[in-house]
Structures are given as C-alpha cells and as structure tokens.
PDB file of C-alpha atoms in Angstrom:
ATOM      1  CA  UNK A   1      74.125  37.345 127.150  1.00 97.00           C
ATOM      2  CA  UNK A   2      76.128  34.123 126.138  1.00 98.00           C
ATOM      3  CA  UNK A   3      77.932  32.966 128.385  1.00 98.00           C
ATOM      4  CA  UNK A   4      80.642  30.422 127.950  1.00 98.00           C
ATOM      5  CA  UNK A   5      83.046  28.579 130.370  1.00 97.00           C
ATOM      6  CA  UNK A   6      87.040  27.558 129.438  1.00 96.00           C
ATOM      7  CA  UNK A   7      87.799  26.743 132.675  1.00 94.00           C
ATOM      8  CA  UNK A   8      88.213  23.181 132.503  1.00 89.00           C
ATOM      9  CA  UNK A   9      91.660  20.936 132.514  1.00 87.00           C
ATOM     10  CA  UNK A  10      91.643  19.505 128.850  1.00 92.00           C
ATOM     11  CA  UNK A  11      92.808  16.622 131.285  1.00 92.00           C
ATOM     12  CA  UNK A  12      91.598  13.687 128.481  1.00 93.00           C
ATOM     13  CA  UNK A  13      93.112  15.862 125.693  1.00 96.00           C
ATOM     14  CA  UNK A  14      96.601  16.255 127.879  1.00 95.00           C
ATOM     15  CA  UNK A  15      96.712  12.424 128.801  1.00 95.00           C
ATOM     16  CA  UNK A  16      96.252  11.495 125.068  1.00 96.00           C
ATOM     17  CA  UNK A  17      99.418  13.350 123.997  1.00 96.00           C
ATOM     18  CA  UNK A  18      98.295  16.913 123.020  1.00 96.00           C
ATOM     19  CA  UNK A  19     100.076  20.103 123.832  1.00 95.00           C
ATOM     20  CA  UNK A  20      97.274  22.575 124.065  1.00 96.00           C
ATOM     21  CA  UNK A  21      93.594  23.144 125.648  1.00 96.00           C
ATOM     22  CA  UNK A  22      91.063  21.725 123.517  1.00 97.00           C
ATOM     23  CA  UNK A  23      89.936  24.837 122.490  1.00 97.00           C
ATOM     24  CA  UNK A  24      92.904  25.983 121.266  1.00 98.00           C
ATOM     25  CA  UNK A  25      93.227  23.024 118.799  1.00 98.00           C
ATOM     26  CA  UNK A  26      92.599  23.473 115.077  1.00 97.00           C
ATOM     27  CA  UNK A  27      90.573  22.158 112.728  1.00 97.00           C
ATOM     28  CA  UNK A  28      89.603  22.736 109.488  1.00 96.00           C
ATOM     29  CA  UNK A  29      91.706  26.576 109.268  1.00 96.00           C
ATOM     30  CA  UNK A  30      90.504  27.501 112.779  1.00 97.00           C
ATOM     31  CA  UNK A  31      90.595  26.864 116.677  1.00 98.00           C
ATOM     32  CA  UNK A  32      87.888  24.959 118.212  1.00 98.00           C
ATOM     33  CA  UNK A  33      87.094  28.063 119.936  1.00 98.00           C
ATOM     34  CA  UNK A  34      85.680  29.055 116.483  1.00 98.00           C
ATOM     35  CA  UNK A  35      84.368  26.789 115.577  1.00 98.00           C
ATOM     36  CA  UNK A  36      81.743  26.228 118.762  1.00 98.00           C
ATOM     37  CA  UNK A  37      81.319  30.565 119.119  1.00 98.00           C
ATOM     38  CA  UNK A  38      80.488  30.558 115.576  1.00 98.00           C
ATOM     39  CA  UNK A  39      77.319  28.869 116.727  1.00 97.00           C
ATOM     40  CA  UNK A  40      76.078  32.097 118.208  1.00 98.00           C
ATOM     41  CA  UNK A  41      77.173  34.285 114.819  1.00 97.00           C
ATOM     42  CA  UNK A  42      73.641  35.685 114.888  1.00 96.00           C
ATOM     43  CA  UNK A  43      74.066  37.170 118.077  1.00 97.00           C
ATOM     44  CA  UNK A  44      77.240  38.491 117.257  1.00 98.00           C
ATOM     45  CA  UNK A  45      76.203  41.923 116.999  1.00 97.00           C
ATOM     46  CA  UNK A  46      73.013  41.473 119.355  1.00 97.00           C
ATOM     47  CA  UNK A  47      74.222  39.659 122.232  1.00 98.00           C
ATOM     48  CA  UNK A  48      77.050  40.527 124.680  1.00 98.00           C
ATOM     49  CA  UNK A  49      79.533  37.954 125.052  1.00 98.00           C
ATOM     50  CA  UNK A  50      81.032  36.572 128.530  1.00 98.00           C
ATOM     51  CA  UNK A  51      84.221  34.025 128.456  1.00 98.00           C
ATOM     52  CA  UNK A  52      85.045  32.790 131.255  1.00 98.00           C
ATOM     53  CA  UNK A  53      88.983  31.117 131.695  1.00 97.00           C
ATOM     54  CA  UNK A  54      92.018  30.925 133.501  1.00 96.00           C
ATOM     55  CA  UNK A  55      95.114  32.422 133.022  1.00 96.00           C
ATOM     56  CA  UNK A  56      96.861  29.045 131.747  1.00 94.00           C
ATOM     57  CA  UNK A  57      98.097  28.958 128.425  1.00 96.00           C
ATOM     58  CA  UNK A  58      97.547  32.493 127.616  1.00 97.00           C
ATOM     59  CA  UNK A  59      93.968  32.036 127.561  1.00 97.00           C
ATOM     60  CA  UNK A  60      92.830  35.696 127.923  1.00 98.00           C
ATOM     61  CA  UNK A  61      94.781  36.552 125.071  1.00 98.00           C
ATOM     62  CA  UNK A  62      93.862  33.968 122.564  1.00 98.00           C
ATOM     63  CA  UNK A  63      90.520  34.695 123.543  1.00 98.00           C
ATOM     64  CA  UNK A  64      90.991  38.612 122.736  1.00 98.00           C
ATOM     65  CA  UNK A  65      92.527  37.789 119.850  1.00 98.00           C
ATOM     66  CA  UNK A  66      89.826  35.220 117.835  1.00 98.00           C
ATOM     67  CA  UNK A  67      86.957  37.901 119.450  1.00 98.00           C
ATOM     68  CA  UNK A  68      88.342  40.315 117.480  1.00 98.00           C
ATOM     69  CA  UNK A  69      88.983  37.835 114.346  1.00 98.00           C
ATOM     70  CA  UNK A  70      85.201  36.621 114.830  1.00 98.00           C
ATOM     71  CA  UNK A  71      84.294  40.409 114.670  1.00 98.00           C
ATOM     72  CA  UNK A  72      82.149  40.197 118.187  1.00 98.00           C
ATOM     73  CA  UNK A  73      80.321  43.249 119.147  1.00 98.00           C
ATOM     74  CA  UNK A  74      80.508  43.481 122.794  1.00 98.00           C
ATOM     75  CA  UNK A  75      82.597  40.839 124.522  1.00 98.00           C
ATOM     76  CA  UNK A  76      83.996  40.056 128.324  1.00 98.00           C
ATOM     77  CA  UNK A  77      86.648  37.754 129.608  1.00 98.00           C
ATOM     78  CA  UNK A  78      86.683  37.043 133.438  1.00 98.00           C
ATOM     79  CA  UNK A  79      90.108  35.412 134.612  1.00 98.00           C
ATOM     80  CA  UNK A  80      89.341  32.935 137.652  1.00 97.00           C
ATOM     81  CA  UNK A  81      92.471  32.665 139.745  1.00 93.00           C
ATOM     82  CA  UNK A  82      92.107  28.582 140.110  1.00 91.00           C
ATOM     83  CA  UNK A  83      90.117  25.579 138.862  1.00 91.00           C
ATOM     84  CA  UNK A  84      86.651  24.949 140.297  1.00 93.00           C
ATOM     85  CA  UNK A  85      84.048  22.355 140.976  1.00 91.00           C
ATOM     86  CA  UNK A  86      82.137  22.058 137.350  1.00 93.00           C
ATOM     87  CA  UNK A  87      80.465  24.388 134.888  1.00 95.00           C
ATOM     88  CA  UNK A  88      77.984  25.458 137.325  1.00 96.00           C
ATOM     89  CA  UNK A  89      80.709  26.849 140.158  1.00 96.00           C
ATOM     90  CA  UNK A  90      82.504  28.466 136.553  1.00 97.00           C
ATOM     91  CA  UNK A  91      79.596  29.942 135.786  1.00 98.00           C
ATOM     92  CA  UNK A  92      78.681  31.352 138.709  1.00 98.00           C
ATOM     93  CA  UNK A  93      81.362  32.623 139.800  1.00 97.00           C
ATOM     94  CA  UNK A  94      82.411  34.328 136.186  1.00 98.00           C
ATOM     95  CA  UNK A  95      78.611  36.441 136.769  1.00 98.00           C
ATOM     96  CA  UNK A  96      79.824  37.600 140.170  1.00 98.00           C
ATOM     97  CA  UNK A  97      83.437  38.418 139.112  1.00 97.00           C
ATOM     98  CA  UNK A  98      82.049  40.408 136.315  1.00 97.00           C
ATOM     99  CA  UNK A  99      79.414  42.038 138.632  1.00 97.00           C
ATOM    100  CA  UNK A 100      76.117  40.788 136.503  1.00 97.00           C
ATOM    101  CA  UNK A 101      73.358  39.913 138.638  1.00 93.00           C
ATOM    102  CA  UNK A 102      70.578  40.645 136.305  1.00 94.00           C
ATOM    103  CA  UNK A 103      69.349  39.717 132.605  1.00 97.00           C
ATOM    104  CA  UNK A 104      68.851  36.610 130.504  1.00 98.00           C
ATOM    105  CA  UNK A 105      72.217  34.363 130.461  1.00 98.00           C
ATOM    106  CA  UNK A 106      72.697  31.707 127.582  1.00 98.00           C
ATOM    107  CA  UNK A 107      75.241  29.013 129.238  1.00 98.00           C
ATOM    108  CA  UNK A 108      77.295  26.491 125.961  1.00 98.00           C
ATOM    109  CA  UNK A 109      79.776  24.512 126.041  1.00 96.00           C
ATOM    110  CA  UNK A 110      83.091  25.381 124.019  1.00 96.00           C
ATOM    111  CA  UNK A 111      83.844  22.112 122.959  1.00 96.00           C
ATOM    112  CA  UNK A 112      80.720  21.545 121.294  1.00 97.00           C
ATOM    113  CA  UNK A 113      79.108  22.643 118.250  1.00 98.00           C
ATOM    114  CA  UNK A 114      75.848  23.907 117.353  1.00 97.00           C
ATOM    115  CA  UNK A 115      74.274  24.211 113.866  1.00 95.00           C
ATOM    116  CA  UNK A 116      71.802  26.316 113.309  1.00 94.00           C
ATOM    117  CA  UNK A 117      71.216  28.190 116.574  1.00 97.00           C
ATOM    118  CA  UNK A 118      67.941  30.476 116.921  1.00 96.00           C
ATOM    119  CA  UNK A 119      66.222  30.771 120.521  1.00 97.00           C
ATOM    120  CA  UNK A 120      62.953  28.891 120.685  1.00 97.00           C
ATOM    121  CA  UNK A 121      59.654  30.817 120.030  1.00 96.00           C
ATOM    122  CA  UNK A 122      59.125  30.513 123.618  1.00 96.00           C
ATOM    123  CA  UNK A 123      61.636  31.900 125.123  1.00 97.00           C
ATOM    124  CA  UNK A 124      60.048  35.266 126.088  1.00 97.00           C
ATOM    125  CA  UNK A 125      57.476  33.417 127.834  1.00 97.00           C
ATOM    126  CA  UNK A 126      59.542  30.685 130.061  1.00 98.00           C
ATOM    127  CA  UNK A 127      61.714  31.399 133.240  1.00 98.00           C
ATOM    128  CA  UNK A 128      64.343  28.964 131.049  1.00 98.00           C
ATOM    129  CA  UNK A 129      65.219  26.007 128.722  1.00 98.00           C
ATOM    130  CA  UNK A 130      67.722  23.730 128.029  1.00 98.00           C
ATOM    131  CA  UNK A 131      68.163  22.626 124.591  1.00 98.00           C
ATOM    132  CA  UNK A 132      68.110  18.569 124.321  1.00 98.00           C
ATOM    133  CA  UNK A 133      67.591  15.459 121.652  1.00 97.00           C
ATOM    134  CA  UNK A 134      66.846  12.419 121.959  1.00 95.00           C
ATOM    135  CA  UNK A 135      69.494   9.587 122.713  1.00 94.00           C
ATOM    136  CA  UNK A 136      70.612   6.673 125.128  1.00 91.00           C
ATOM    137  CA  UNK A 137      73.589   6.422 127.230  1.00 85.00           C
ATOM    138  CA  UNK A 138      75.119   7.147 130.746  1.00 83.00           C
ATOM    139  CA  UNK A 139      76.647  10.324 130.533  1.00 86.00           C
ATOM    140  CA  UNK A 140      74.415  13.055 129.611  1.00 93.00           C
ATOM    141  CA  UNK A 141      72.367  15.300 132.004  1.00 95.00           C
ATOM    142  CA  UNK A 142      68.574  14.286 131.125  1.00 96.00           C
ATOM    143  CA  UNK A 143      65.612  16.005 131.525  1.00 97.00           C
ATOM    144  CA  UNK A 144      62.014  14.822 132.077  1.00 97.00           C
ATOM    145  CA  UNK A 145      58.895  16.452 130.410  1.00 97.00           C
ATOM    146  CA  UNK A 146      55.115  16.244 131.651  1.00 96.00           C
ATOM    147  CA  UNK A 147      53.897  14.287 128.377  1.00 95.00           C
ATOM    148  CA  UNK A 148      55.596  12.789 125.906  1.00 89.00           C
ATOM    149  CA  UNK A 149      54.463  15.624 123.521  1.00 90.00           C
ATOM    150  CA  UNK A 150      55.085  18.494 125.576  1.00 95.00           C
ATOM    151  CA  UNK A 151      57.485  20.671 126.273  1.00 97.00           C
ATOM    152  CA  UNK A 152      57.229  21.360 129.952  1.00 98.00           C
ATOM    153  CA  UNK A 153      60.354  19.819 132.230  1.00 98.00           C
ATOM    154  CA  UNK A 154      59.161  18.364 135.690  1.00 98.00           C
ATOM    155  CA  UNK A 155      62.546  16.968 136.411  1.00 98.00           C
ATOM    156  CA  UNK A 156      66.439  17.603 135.521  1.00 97.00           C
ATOM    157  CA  UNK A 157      69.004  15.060 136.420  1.00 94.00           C
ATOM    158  CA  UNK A 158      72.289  14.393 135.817  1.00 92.00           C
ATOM    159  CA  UNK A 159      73.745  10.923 134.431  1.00 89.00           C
ATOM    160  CA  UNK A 160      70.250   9.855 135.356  1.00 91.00           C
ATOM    161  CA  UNK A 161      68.350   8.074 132.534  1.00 92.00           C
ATOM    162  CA  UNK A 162      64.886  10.390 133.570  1.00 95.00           C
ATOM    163  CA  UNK A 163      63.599  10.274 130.266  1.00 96.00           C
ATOM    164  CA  UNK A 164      65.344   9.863 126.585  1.00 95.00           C
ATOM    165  CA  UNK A 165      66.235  13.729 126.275  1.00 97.00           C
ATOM    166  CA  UNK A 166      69.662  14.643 126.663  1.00 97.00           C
ATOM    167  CA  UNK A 167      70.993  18.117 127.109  1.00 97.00           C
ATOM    168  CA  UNK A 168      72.921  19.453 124.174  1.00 97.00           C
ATOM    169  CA  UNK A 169      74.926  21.674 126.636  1.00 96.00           C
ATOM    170  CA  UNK A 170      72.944  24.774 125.684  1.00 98.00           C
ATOM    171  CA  UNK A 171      71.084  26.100 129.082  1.00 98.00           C
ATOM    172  CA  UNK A 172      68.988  29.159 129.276  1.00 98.00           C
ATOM    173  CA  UNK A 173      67.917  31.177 132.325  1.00 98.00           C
ATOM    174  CA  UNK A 174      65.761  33.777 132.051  1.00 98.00           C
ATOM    175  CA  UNK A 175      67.421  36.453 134.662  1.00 98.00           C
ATOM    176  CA  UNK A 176      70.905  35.625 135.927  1.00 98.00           C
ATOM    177  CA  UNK A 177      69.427  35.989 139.776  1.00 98.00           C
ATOM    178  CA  UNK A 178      67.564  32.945 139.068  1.00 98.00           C
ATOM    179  CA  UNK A 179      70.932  31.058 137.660  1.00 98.00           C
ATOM    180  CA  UNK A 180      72.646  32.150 140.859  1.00 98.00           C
ATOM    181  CA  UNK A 181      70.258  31.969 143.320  1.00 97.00           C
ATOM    182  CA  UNK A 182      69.396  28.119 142.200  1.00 97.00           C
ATOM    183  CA  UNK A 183      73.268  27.509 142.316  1.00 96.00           C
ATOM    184  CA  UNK A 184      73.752  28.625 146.033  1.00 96.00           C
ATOM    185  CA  UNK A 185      70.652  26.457 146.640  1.00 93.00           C
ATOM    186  CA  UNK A 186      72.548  23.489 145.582  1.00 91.00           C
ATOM    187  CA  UNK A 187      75.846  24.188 147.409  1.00 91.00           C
ATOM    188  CA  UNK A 188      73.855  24.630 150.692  1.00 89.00           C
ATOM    189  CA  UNK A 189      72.413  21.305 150.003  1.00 79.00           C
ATOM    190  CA  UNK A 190      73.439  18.198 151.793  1.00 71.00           C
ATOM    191  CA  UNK A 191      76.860  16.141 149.806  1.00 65.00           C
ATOM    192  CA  UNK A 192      74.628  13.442 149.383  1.00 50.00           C
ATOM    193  CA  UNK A 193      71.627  15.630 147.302  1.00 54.00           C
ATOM    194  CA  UNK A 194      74.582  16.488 144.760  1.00 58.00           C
ATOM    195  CA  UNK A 195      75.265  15.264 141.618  1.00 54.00           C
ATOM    196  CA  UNK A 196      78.975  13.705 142.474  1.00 57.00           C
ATOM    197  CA  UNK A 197      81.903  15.731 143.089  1.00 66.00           C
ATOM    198  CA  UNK A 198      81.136  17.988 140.291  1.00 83.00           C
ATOM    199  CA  UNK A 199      78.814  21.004 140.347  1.00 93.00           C
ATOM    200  CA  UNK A 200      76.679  21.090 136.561  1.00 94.00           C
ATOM    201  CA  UNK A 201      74.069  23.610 135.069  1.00 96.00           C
ATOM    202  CA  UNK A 202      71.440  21.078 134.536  1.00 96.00           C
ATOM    203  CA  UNK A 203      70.530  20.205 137.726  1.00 95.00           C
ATOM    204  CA  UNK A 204      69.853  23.551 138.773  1.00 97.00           C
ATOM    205  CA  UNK A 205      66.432  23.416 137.081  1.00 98.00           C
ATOM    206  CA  UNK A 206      65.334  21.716 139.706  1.00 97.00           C
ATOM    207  CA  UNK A 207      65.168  24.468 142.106  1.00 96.00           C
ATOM    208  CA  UNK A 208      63.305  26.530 139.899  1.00 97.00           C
ATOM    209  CA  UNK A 209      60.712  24.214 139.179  1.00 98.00           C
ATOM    210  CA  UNK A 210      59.901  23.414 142.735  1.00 97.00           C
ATOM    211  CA  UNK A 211      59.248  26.747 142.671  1.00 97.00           C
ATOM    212  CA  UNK A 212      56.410  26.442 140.126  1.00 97.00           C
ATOM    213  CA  UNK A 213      58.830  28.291 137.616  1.00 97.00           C
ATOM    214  CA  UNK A 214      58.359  27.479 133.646  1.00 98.00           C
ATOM    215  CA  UNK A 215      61.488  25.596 133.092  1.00 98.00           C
ATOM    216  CA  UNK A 216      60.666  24.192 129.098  1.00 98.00           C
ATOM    217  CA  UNK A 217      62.976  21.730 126.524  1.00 98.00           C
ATOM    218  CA  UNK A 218      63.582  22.792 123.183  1.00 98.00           C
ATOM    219  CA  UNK A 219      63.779  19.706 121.106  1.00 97.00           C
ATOM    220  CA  UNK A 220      66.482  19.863 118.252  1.00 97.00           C
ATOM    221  CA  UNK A 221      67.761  16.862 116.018  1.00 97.00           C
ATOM    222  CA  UNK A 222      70.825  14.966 117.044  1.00 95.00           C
ATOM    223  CA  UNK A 223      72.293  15.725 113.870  1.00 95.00           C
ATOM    224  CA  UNK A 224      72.422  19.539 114.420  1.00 97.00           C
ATOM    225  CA  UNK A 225      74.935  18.776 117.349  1.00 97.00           C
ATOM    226  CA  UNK A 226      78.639  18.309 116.773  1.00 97.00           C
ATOM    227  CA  UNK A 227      80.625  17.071 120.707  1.00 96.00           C
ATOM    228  CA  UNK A 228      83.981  17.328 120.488  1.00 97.00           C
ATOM    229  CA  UNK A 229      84.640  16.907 124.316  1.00 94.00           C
ATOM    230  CA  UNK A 230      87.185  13.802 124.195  1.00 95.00           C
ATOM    231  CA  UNK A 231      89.604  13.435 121.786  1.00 97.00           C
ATOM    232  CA  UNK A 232      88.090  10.594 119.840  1.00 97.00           C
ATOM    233  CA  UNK A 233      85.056  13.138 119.487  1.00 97.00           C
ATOM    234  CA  UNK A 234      87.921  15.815 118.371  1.00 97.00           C
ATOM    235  CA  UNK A 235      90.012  13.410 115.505  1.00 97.00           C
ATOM    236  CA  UNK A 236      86.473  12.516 114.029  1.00 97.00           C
ATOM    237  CA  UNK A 237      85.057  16.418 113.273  1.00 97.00           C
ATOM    238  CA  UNK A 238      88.638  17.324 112.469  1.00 96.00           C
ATOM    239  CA  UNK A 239      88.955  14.682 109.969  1.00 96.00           C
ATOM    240  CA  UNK A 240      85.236  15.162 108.384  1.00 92.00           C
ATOM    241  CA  UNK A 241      84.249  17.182 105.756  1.00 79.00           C
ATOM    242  CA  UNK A 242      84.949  21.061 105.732  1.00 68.00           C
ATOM    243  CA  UNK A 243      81.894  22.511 107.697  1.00 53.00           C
ATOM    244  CA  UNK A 244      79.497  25.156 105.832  1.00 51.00           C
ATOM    245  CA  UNK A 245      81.159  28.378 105.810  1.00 49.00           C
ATOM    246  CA  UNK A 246      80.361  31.279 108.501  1.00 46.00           C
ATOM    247  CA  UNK A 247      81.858  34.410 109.511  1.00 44.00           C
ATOM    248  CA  UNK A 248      85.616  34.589 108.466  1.00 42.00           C
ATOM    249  CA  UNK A 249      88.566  35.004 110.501  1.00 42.00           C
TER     250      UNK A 249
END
C-alpha cells in the first residue's frame, strides 16, 4: 500500500499569498497532487492507494476526483477531523481510521516528486527502508549506515547531521504493525527523547533497529528528486521545463 498524508497547513504557501493547499496548485496542466502520485504510476494498478486529509478545502473531493483522472485501481481517503502533530501522528492515525493493521505500507510526501520509482531489490528481504541521497544541510531527517558502502541503517535522526544521507521522504515498513507499534513507542517516550514538537516517520526506525530489525537505505541520485515543499521550491518546478509525460488526466 502507498500511503500518503495531506494533512498539513500549506501554512508557508498561505503566508506567501496563495489561495489554495499546495497540492491543489497547478503546474505544468495539472495539480501538484499529480504530479507527486504520478510517481507511483507503476503501482497504479498493483498497489492500493491510502490518502489521508482533512475536510478543508474540499479535499476529499478533489482527491476523488484526480484518482479517478489518474485512473487508480483501488484507492482510500480517510478524513481526520483536526490537524495533528507531524506525518507520523497523520499516518498513524489514517491506518487506524481505515482499520489496516497489517501489510507492507509505502509512506511519500505529496509535495515532492519522484522520478523513476521501482522498490529496491531488497525489499522482500528487509523489515524496511527509507529512500535517501546524499546532501548537506539542517533540515532533512538523516540516516546513518554501518559502512560507508553498505546499506544497513544503525541510526535515524531527524535535523541531525548523522551521516550525509538525507531522506527523500519515501519510507517503507514492511508490515503496518511495525509502523504503528514503533509510533506508540515514541509517544510513550519522554518530551525530551522527541524530535521537537513535531512527530516524523524517520525517527521511528529507531525502534525497530534496537530491536535487531533490518532497517536498510536505498541510495538514489539527488537529481531523481523534485521538493516542492516551500513556495520558492514550488515557482522553480512550475517555471522549468515541461516534465516527461506519464499517465494522462
């Protein structure tokens, strides 16, 4: 299953002047929303689909509506009644809502886009991965890796400079009980073992690999990831070049 969260404010995208969630906003012929699903259209008729939103803006319709445009198989919108505490909290409590406790979950971003997409070779054999390249600066969950050449993560972290390999967005778990059991781990923890204010996927990892659970990186170039998560991010993919072509709306 993909799952992916709309349950964010847009508050950047609202203080800069625009009238709409950032997924909502077009470029190039099409919503953002498009433009990061489209990512998955492989798993379009393979994968079942979870969106997870408020009711704000008519979100549950325009989500019905560019499903049905993107020609999804199988797809699931969960309303949540109010904001929450980060991805992680909108994540979790999307699975519960829509009563799925077991099976592999795929967690993206939908402000982000992801050329290219195919699982790793390894994913039948790890408990789960999070996609990352390689990159400096202080805002990007970071994960740290045994050896320089390998792919095994010892340590997750969040706006932690751990290592040089920063999450695309893109996190995989395995079974869904792992996903939710290592989230209520982390809300039973002490305030001070959080990450901030905010609850996010990455650090979650953490749980499973004190648990001697094969949590692995998939290493993809930087140029094979498009953020469009602030508005300056936004402006400069809607002003590029027309992207490649995929499934038509």
């Amino acid at each position: 299953m993909i799952a992916i969260p709309l349950a964010g404010g847009s508050a950047r995208f609202f203080d800069a002047g625009y009238c709409a969630p950032k997924y909502m906003l077009p470029a190039h012929g099409r919503p953002l929303f498009d433009h990061a699903v489209r990512s998955f259209a492989p798993c379009f008729g393979t994968l079942p689909f979870l969106f997870i939103c408020r009711a704000d803006f008519d979100t549950p319709a325009f989500v019905e509506r560019r499903c049905r445009a993107l020609k999804i198989a199988r797809w699931r919108t969960v309303v949540l009644a109010g904001p929450t505490r980060g991805q992680a909290e909108t994540v979790a409590l999307g699975l519960r809502q829509a009563g799925i406790t077991s099976g592999s979950v795929t967690i993206f971003n939908i402000d982000t886009i992801r050329a290219g997409f195919g699982f790793p070779e390894f994913v039948a054999e790890v408990d789960g991965y999070l996609e990352v390249f390689r990159g400096d600066g202080a805002n990007w969950s970071r994960a740290r890796c045994a050896l320089p050449d390998s792919t095994v993560v010892v340590e997750t972290a969040e706006k932690q400079a751990i290592s040089d390999l920063c999450s695309t967005g893109l996190y995989h778990f395995a079974d869904v009980a792992d996903f939710l059991a290592a989230f209520d781990d982390t809300v039973a923890s002490p305030p001070a073992a959080l990450a901030g204010a905010e609850l996010y996927v990455a650090p979650l990892y953490n749980h499973l690999i004190a648990q001697g659970r094969r949590i692995h990186a998939h290493r993809i170039p930087r140029e094979a990831i498009t953020f469009c998560g602030v508005p300056e991010e936004y402006e400069a993919f809607r002003l590029a070049a027309q992207p490649s072509k995929g499934p038509t709306a």
